Short mmCIF file of C-alpha atoms in Angstrom, two decimals:
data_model
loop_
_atom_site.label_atom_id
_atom_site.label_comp_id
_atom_site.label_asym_id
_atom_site.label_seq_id
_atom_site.Cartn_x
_atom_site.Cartn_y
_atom_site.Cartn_z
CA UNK U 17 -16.82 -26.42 17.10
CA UNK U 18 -18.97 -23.65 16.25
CA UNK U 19 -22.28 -25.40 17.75
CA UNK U 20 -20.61 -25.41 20.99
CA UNK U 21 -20.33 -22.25 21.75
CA UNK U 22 -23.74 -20.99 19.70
CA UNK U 23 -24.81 -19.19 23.50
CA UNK U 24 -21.65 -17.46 23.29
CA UNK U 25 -21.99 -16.13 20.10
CA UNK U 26 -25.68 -15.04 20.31
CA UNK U 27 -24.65 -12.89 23.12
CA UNK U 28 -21.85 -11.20 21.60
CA UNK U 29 -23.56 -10.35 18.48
CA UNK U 30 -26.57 -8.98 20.60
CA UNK U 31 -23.98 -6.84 22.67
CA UNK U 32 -22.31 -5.46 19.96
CA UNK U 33 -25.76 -4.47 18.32
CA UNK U 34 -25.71 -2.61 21.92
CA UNK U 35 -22.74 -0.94 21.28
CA UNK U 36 -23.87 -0.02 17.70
CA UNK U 37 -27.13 1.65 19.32
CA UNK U 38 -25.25 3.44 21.78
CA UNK U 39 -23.17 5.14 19.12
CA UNK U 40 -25.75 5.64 16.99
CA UNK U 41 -27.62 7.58 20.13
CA UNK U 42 -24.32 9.71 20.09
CA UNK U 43 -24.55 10.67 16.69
CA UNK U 44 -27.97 11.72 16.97
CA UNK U 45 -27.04 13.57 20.25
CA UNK U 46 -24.49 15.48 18.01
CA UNK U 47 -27.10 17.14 15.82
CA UNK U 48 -29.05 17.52 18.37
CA UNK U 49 -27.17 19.88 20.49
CA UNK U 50 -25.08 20.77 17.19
CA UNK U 51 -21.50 19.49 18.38
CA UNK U 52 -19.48 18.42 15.45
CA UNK U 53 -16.95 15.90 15.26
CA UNK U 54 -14.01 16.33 16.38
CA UNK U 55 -15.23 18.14 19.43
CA UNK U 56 -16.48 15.49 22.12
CA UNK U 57 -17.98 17.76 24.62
CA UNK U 58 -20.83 20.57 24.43
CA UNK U 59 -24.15 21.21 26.39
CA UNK U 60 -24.06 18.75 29.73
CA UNK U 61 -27.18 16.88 27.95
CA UNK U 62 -24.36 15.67 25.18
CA UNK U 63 -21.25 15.18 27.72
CA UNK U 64 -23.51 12.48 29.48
CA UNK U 65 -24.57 10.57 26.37
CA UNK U 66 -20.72 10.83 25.19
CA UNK U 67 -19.48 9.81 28.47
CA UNK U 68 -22.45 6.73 28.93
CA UNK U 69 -21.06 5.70 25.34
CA UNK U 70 -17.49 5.63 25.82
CA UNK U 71 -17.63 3.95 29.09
CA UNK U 72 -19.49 1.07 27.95
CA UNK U 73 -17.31 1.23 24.64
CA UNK U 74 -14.14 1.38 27.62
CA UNK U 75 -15.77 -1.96 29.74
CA UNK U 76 -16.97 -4.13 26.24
CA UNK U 77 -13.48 -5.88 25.92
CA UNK U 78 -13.33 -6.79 29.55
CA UNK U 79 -17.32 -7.67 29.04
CA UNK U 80 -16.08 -10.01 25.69
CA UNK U 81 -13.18 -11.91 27.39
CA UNK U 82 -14.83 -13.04 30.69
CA UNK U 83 -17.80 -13.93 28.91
CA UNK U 84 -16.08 -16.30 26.60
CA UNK U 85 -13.65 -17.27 29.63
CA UNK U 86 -16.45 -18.28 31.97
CA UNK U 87 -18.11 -19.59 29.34
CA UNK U 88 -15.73 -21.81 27.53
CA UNK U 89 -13.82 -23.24 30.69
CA UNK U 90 -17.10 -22.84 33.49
CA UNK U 91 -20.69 -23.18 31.77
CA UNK U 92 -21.80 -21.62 28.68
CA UNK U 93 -25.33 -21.19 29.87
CA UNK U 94 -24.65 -19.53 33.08
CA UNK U 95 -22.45 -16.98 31.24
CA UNK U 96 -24.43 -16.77 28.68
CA UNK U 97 -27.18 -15.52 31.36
CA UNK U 98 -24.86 -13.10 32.95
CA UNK U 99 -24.33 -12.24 29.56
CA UNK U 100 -27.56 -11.05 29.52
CA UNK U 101 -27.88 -9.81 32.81
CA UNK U 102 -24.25 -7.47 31.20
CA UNK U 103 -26.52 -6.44 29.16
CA UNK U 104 -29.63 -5.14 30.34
CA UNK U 105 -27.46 -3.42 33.08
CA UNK U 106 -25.30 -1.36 30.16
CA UNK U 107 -29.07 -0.78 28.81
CA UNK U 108 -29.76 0.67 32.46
CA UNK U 109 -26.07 2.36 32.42
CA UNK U 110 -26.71 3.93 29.37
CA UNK U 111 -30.22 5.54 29.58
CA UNK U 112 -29.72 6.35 33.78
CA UNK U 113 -26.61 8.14 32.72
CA UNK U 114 -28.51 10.00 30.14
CA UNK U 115 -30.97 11.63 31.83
CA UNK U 116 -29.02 12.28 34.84
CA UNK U 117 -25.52 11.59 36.36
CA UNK U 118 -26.78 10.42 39.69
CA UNK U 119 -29.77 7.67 38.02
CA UNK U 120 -26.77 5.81 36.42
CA UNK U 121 -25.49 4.26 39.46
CA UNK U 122 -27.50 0.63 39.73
CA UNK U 123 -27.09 -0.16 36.18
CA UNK U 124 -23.18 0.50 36.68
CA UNK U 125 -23.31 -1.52 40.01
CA UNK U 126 -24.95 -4.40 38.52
CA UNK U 127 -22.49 -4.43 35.40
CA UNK U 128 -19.40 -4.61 37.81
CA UNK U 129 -20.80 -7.19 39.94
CA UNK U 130 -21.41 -9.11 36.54
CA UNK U 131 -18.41 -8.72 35.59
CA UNK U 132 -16.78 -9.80 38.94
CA UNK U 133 -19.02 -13.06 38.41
CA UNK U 134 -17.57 -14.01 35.25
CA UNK U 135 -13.84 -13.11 36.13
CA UNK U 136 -14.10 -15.38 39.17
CA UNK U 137 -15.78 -18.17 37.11
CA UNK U 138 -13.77 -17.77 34.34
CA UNK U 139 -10.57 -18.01 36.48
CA UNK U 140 -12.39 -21.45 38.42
CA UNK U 141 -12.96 -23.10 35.02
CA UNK U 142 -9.38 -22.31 33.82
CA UNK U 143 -7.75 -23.25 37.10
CA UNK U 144 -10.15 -26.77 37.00
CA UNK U 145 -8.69 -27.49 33.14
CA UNK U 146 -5.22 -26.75 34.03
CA UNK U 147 -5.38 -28.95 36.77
CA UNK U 148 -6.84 -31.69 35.24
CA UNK U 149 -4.70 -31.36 32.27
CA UNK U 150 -1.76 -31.36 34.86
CA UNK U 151 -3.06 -33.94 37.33
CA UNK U 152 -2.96 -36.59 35.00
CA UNK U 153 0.41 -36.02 33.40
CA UNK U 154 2.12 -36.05 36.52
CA UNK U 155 2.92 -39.40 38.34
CA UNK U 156 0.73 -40.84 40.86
CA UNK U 157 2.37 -42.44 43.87
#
């Protein structure tokens, strides 16, 4: 069981290294520009790290389900790809958002759209299984 979805796997432990990073760039943006915990805003330099964090922290369980969705019921290897594609655009997000609000645009873009590509396959493979599942339980004529 585990073999079969190895792709799958790979990708979510590299994303949540991601996520790790990301925090870990929030933390040292908080000694940085000195704003302790629990306050979550400060200079603008801060806010945008915080807010580039939280809003890939706010997408990763949307990111986790339609990868494993499209994956397990469409093609592990193409959303394992988009996987990475998720990825590298979050990368883009995150750094494009912290150096300026306007430069995080494409990498946001290109996660939605990625995103939009696994929901849809996702929904294709499950709508395929039910209907084979379904198909052949029901009578033929």
């Amino acid at each position: 069981m585990a073999g079969n979805a190895i792709l799958l796997a790979a990708v979510s432990v590299l994303s949540a290294c991601q996520q790790s990073y990301f925090a870990l760039q929030v933390g040292k943006a908080r000694l940085k520009y000195k704003v302790t915990p629990p306050a979550v805003s400060g200079s603008p330099e801060f806010d945008r790290i915080f807010r580039a964090q939280q809003n890939c922290v706010e997408f990763y369980p949307i990111f986790m389900i339609t990868l494993w969705m499209a994956g397990w019921y469409f093609n592990q290897v193409f959303a394992t790809c988009l996987g990475l594609v998720y990825i590298y655009a979050r990368h883009q997000y995150f750094w494009g958002y912290s150096e300026a609000a306007e430069k995080r645009i494409l990498g946001f873009q290109l996660s939605l759209g990625t995103l939009a590509l696994l929901t849809v396959l996702g929904a294709l493979g499950i709508a395929n299984s039910f209907l084979d599942t379904w198909t052949s339980v029901l009578p033929r004529n």
